[in-house]
JSON list of C-alpha atoms in Angstrom, two decimals:
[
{"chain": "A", "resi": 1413, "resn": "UNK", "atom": "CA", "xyz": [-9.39, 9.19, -2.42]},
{"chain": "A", "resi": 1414, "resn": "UNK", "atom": "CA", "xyz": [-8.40, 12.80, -2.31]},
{"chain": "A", "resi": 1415, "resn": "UNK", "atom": "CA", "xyz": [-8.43, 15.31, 0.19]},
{"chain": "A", "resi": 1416, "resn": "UNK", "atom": "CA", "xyz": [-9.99, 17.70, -1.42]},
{"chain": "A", "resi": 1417, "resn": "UNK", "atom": "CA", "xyz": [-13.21, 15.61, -2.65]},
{"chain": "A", "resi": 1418, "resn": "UNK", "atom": "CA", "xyz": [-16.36, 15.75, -1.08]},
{"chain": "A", "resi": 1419, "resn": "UNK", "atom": "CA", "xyz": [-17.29, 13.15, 1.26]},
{"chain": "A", "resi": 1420, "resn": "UNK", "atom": "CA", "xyz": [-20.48, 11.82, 0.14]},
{"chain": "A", "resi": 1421, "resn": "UNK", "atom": "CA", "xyz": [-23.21, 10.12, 2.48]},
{"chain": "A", "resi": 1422, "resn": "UNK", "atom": "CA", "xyz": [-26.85, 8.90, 2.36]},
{"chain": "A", "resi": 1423, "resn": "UNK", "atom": "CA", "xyz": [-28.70, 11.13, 4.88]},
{"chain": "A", "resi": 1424, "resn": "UNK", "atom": "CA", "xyz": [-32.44, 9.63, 5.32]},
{"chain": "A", "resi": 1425, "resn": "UNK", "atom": "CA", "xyz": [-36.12, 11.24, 6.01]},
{"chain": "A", "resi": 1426, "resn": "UNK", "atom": "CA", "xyz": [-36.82, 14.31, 7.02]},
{"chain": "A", "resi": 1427, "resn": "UNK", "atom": "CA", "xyz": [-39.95, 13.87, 9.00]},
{"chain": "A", "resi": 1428, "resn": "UNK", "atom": "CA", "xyz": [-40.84, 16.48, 11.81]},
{"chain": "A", "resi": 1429, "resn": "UNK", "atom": "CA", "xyz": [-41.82, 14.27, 14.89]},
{"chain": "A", "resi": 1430, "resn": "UNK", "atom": "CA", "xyz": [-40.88, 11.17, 13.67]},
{"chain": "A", "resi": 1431, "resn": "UNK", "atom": "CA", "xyz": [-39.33, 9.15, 15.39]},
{"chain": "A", "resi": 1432, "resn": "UNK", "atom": "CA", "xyz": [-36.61, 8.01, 12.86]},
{"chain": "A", "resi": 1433, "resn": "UNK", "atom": "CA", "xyz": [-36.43, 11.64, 11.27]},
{"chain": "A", "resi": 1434, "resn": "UNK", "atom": "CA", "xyz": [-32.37, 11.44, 10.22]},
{"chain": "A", "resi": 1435, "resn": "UNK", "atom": "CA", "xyz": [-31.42, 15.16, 11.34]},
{"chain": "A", "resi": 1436, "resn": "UNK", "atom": "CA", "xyz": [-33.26, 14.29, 15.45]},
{"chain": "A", "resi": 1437, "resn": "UNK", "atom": "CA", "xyz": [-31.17, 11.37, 15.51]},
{"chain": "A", "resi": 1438, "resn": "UNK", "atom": "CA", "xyz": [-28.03, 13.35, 13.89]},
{"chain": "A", "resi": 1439, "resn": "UNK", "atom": "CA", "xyz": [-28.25, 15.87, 16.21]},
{"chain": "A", "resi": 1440, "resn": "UNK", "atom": "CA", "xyz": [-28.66, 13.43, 19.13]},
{"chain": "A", "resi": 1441, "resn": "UNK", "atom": "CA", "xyz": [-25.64, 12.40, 18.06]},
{"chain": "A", "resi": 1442, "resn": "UNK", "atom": "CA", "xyz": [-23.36, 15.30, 17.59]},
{"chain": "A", "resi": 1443, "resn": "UNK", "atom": "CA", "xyz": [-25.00, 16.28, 21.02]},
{"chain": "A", "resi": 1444, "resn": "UNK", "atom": "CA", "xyz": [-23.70, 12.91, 22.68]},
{"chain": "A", "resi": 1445, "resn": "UNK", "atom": "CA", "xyz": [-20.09, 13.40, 21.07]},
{"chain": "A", "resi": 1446, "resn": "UNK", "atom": "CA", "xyz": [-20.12, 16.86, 22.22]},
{"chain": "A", "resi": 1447, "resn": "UNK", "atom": "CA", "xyz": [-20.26, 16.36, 25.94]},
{"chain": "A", "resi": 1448, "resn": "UNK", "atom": "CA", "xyz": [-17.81, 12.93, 25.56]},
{"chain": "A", "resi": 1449, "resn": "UNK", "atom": "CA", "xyz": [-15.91, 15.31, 23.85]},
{"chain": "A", "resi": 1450, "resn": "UNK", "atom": "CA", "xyz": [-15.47, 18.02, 26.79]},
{"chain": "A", "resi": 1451, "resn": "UNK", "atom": "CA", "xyz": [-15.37, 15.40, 29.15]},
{"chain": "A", "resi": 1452, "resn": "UNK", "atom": "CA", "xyz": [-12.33, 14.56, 27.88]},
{"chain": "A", "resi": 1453, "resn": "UNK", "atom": "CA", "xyz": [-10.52, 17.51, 27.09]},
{"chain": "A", "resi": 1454, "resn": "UNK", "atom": "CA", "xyz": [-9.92, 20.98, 28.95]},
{"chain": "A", "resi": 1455, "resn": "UNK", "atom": "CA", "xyz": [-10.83, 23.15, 26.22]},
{"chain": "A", "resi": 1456, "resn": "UNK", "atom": "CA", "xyz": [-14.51, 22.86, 25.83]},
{"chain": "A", "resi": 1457, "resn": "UNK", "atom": "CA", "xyz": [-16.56, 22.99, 22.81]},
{"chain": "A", "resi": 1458, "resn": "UNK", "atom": "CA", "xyz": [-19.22, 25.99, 22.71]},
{"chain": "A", "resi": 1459, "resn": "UNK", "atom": "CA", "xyz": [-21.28, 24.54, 20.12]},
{"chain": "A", "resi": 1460, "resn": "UNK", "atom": "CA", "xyz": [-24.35, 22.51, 21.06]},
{"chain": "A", "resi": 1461, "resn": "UNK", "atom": "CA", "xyz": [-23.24, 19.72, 18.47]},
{"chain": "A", "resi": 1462, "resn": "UNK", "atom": "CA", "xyz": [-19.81, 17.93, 17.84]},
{"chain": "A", "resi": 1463, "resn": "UNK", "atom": "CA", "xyz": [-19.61, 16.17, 14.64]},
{"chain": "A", "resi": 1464, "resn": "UNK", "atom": "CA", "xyz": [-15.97, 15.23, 13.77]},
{"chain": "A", "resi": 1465, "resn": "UNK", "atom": "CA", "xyz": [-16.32, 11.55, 14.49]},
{"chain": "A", "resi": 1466, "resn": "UNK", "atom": "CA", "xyz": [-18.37, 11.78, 11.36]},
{"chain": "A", "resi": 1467, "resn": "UNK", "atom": "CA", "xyz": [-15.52, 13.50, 8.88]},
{"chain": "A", "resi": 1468, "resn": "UNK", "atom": "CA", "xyz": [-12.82, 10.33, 7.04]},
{"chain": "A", "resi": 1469, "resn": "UNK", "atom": "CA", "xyz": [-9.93, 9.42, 9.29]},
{"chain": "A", "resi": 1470, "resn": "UNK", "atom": "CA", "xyz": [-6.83, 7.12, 8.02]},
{"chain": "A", "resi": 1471, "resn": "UNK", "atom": "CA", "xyz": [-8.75, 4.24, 7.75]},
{"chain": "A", "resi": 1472, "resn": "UNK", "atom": "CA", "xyz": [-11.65, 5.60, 5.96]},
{"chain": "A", "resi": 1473, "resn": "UNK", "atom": "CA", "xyz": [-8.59, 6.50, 3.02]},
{"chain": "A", "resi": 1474, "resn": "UNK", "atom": "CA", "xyz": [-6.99, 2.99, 3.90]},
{"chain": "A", "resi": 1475, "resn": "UNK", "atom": "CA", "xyz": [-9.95, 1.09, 3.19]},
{"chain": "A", "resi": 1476, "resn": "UNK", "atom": "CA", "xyz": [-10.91, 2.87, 0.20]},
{"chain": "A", "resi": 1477, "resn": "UNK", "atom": "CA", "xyz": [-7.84, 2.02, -1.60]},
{"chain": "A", "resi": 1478, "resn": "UNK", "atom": "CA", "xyz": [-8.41, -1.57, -0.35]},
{"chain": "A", "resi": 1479, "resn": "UNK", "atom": "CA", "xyz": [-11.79, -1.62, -1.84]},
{"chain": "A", "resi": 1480, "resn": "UNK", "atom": "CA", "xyz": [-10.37, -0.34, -5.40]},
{"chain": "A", "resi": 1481, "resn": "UNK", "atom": "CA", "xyz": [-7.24, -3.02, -5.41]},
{"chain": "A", "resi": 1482, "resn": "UNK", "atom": "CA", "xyz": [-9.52, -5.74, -4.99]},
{"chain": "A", "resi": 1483, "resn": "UNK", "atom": "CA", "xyz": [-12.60, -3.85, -7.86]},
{"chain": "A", "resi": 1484, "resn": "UNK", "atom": "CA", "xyz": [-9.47, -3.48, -9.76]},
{"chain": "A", "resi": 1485, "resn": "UNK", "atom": "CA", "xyz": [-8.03, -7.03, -9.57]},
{"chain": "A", "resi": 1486, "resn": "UNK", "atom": "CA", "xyz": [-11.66, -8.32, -10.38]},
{"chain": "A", "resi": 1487, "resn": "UNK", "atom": "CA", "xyz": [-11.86, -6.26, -13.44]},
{"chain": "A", "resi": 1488, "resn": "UNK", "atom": "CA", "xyz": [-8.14, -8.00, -14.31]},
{"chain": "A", "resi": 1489, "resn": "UNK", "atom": "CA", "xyz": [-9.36, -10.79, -13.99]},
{"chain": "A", "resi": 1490, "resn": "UNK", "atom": "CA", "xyz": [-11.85, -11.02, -15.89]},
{"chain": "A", "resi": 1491, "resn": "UNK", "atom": "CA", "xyz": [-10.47, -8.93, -18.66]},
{"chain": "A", "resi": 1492, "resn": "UNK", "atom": "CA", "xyz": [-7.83, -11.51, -19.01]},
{"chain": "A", "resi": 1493, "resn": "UNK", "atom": "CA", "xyz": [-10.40, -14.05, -19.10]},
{"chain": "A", "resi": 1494, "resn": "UNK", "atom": "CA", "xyz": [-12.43, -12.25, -21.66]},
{"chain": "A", "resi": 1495, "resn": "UNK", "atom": "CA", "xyz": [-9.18, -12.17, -23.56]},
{"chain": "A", "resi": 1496, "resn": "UNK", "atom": "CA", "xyz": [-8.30, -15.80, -23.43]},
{"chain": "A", "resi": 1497, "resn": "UNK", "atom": "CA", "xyz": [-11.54, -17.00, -24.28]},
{"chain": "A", "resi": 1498, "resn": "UNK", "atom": "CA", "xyz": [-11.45, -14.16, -27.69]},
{"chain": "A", "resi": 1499, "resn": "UNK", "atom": "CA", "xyz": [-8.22, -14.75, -28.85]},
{"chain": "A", "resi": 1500, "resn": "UNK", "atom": "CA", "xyz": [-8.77, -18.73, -28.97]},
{"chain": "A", "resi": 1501, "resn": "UNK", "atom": "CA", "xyz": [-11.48, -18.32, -30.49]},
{"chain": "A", "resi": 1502, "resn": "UNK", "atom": "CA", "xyz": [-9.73, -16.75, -33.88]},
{"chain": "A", "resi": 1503, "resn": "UNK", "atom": "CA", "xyz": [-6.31, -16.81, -33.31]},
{"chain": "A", "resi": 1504, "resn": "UNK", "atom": "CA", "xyz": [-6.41, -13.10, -33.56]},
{"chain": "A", "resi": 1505, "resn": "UNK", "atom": "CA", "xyz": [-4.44, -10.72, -31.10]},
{"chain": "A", "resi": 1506, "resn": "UNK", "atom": "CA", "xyz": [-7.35, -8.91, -28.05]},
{"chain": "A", "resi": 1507, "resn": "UNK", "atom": "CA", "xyz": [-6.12, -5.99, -26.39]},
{"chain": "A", "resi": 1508, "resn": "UNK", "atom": "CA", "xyz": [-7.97, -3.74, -23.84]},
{"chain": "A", "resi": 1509, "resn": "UNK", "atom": "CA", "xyz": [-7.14, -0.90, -22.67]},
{"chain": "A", "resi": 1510, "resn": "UNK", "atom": "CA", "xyz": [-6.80, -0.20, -19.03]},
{"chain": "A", "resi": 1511, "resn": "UNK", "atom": "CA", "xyz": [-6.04, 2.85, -16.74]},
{"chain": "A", "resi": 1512, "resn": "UNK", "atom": "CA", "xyz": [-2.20, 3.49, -18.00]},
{"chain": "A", "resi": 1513, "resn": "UNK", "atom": "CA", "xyz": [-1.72, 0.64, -19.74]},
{"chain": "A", "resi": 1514, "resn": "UNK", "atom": "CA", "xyz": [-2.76, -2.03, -22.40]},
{"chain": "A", "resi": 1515, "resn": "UNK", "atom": "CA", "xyz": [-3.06, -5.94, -22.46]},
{"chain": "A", "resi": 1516, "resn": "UNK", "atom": "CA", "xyz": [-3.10, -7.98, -25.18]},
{"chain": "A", "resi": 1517, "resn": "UNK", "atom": "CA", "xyz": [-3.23, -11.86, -25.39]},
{"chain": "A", "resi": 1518, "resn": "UNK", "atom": "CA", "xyz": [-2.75, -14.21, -28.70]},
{"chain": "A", "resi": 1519, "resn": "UNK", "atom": "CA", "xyz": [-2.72, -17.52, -29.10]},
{"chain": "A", "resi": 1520, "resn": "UNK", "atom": "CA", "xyz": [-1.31, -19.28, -31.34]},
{"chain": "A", "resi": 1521, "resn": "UNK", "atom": "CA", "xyz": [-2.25, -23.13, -32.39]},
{"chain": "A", "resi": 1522, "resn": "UNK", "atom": "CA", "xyz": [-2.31, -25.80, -34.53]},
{"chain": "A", "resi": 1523, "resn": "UNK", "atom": "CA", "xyz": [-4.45, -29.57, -34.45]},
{"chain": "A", "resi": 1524, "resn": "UNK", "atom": "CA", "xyz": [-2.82, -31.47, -32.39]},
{"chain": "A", "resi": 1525, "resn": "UNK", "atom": "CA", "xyz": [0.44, -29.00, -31.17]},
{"chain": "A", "resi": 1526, "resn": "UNK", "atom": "CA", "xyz": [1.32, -27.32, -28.36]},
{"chain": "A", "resi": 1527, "resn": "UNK", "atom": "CA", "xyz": [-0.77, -23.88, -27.84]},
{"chain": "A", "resi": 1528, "resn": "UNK", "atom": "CA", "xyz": [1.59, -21.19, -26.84]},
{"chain": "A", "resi": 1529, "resn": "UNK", "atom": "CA", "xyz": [-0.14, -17.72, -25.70]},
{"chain": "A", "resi": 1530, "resn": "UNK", "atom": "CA", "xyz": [1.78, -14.70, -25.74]},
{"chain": "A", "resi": 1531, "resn": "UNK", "atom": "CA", "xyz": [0.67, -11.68, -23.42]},
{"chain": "A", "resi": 1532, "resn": "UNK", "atom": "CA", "xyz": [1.64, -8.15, -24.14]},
{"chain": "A", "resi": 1533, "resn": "UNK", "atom": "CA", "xyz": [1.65, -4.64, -21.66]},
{"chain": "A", "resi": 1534, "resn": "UNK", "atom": "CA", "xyz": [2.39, -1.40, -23.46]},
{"chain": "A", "resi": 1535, "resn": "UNK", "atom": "CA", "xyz": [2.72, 0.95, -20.95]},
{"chain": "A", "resi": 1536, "resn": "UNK", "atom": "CA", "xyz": [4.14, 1.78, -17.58]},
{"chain": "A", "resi": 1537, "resn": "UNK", "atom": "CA", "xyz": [3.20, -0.83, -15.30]},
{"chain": "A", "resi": 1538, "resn": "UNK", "atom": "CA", "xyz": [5.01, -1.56, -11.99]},
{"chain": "A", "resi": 1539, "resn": "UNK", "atom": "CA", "xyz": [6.62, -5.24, -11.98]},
{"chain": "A", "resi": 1540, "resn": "UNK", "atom": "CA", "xyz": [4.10, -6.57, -9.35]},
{"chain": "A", "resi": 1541, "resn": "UNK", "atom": "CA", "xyz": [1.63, -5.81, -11.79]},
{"chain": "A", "resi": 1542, "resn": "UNK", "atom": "CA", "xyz": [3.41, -7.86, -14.65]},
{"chain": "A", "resi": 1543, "resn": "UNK", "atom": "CA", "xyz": [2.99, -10.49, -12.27]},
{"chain": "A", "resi": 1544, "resn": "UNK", "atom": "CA", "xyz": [-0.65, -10.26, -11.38]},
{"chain": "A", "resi": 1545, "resn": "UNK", "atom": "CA", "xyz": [-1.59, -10.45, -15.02]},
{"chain": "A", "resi": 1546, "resn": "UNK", "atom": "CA", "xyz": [0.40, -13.27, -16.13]},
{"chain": "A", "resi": 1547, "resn": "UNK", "atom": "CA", "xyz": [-0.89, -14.91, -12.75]},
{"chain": "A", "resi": 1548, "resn": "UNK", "atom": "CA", "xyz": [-4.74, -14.50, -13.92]},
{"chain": "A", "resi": 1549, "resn": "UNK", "atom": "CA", "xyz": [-4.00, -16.11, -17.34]},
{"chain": "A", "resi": 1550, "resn": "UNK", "atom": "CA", "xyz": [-5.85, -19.13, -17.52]},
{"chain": "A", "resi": 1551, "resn": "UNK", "atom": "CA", "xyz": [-4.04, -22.28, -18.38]},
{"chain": "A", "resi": 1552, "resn": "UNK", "atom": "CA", "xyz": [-0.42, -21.15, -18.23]},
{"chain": "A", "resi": 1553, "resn": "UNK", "atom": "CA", "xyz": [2.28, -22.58, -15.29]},
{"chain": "A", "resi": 1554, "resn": "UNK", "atom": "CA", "xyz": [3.02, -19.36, -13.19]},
{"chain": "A", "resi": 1555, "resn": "UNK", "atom": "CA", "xyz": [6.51, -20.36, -13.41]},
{"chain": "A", "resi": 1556, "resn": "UNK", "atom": "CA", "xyz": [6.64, -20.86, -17.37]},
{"chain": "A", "resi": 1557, "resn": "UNK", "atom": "CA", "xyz": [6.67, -17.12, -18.78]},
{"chain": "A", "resi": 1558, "resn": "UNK", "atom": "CA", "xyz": [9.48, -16.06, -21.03]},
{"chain": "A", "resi": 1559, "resn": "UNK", "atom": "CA", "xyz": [10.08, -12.98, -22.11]},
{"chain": "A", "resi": 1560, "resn": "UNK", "atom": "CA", "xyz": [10.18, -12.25, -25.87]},
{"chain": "A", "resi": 1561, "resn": "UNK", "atom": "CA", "xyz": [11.81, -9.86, -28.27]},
{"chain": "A", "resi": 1562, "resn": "UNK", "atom": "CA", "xyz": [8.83, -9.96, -30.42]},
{"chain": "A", "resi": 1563, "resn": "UNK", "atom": "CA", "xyz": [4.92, -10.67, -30.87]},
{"chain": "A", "resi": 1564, "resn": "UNK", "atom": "CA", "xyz": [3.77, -13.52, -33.92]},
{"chain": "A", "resi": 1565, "resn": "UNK", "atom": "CA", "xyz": [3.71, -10.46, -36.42]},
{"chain": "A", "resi": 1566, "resn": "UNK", "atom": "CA", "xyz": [5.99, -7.75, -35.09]},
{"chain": "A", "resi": 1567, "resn": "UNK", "atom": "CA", "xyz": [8.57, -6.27, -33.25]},
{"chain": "A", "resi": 1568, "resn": "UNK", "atom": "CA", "xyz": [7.58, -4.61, -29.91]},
{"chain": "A", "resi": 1569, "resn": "UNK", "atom": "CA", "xyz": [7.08, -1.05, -29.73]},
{"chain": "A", "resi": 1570, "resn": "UNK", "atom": "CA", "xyz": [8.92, 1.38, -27.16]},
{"chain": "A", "resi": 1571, "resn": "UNK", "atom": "CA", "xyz": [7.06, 0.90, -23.46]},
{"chain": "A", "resi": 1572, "resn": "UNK", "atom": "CA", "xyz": [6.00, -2.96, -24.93]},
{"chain": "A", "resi": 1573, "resn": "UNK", "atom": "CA", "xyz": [6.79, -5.98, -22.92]},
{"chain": "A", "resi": 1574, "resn": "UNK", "atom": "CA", "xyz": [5.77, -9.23, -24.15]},
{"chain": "A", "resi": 1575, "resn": "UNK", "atom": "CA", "xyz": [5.78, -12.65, -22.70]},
{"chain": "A", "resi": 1576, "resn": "UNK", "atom": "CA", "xyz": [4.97, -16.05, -23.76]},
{"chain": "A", "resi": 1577, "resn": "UNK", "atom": "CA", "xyz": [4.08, -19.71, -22.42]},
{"chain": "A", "resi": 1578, "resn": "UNK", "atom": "CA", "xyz": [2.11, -22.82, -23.36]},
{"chain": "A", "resi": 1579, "resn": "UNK", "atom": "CA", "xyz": [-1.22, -22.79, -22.25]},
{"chain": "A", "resi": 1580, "resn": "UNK", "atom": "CA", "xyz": [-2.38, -25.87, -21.22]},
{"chain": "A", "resi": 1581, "resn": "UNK", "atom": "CA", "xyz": [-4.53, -27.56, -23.94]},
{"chain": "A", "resi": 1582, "resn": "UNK", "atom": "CA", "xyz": [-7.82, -29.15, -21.76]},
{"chain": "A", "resi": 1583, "resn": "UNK", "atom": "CA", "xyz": [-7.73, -25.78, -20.20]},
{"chain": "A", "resi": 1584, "resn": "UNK", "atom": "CA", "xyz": [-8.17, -23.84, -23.61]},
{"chain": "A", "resi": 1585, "resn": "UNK", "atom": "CA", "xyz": [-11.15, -26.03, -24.13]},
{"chain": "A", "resi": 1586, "resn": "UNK", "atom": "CA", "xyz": [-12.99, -26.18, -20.72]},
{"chain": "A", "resi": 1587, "resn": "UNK", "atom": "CA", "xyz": [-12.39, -22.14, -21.62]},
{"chain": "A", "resi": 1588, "resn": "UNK", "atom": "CA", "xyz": [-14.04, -22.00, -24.81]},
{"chain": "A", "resi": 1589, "resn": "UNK", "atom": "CA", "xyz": [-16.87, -24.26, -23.59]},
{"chain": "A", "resi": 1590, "resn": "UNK", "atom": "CA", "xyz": [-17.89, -22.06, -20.99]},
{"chain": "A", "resi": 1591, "resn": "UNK", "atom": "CA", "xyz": [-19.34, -18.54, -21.42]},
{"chain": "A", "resi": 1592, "resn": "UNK", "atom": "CA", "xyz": [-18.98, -15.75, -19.10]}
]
């Protein structure tokens, strides 16, 4: 969230008389935090209203970016999912592309062989991020990624990392047999 950005709010009915008209109860308010707020300190407010309490603080910023590393892991999630489920279908490589970055997944499989899924990140991505995606891939031991050289039908290209495991075979189907 930045500084500079407006802080927007829902305000509510306007209703002369009313007795939930938003700006009687918002000056109530500022009215209230105005004398708690000269009670407290030496240098009184003139105004009739005090509305600071109502501007962001620290934790309005720290729960903000909270709220958008958990959207964002969601939307991981279920991009790598999305991927999975796409890539076994054809064998093809999926990529999306996110903020700063790209993922791609391909799988690659024959009857009756192992299934081995190879993940790729062009991009700058910070290493705990590496880690979240090959975490979310479905199927794969979190402990089994190897870093390659090289996807199935290339080399990798500058800012490219690639890794690759075996993704678990009963997994790959429960996957395929269940739509998002």
């Amino acid at each position: 969230m930045d500084a500079d950005l407006p802080w927007l709010v829902a305000a509510g009915r306007r209703e002369d008389g009313s007795t939930d008209d938003f700006y009687a109860a918002l000056e109530a308010d500022g009215k209230t935090a105005r004398t708690r707020y000269n009670a407290g300190n030496t240098d009184a407010l003139k105004s009739a209203t005090y509305t600071a309490h109502l501007l962001r603080a620290r934790e309005d910023h720290v729960r903000y970016r909270a709220e958008a590393g958990v959207r964002f892991v969601r939307r991981l999630r279920t991009t790598v999912l999305t991927l999975s489920r796409a890539t076994l279908r054809d064998g093809q490589e999926h990529t999306v592309d996110l903020d700063t970055f790209t993922v791609g997944l391909q799988v690659r499989a024959d009857d009756g062989h192992e299934t081995y899924l190879a993940v790729r990140i062009t991009g700058s991505v910070p290493p705990n991020l590496t880690t979240l995606i090959l975490r979310n891939v479905p199927g794969c031991e979190a402990d089994g990624w190897y870093p390659e050289y090289a996807l199935p039908e290339r080399d990798l290209l500058p800012a490219e990392q690639a890794w690759s495991n075996l993704m678990d075979p009963r997994e790959a189907a429960r996957l395929l047999d269940t739509e998002p």
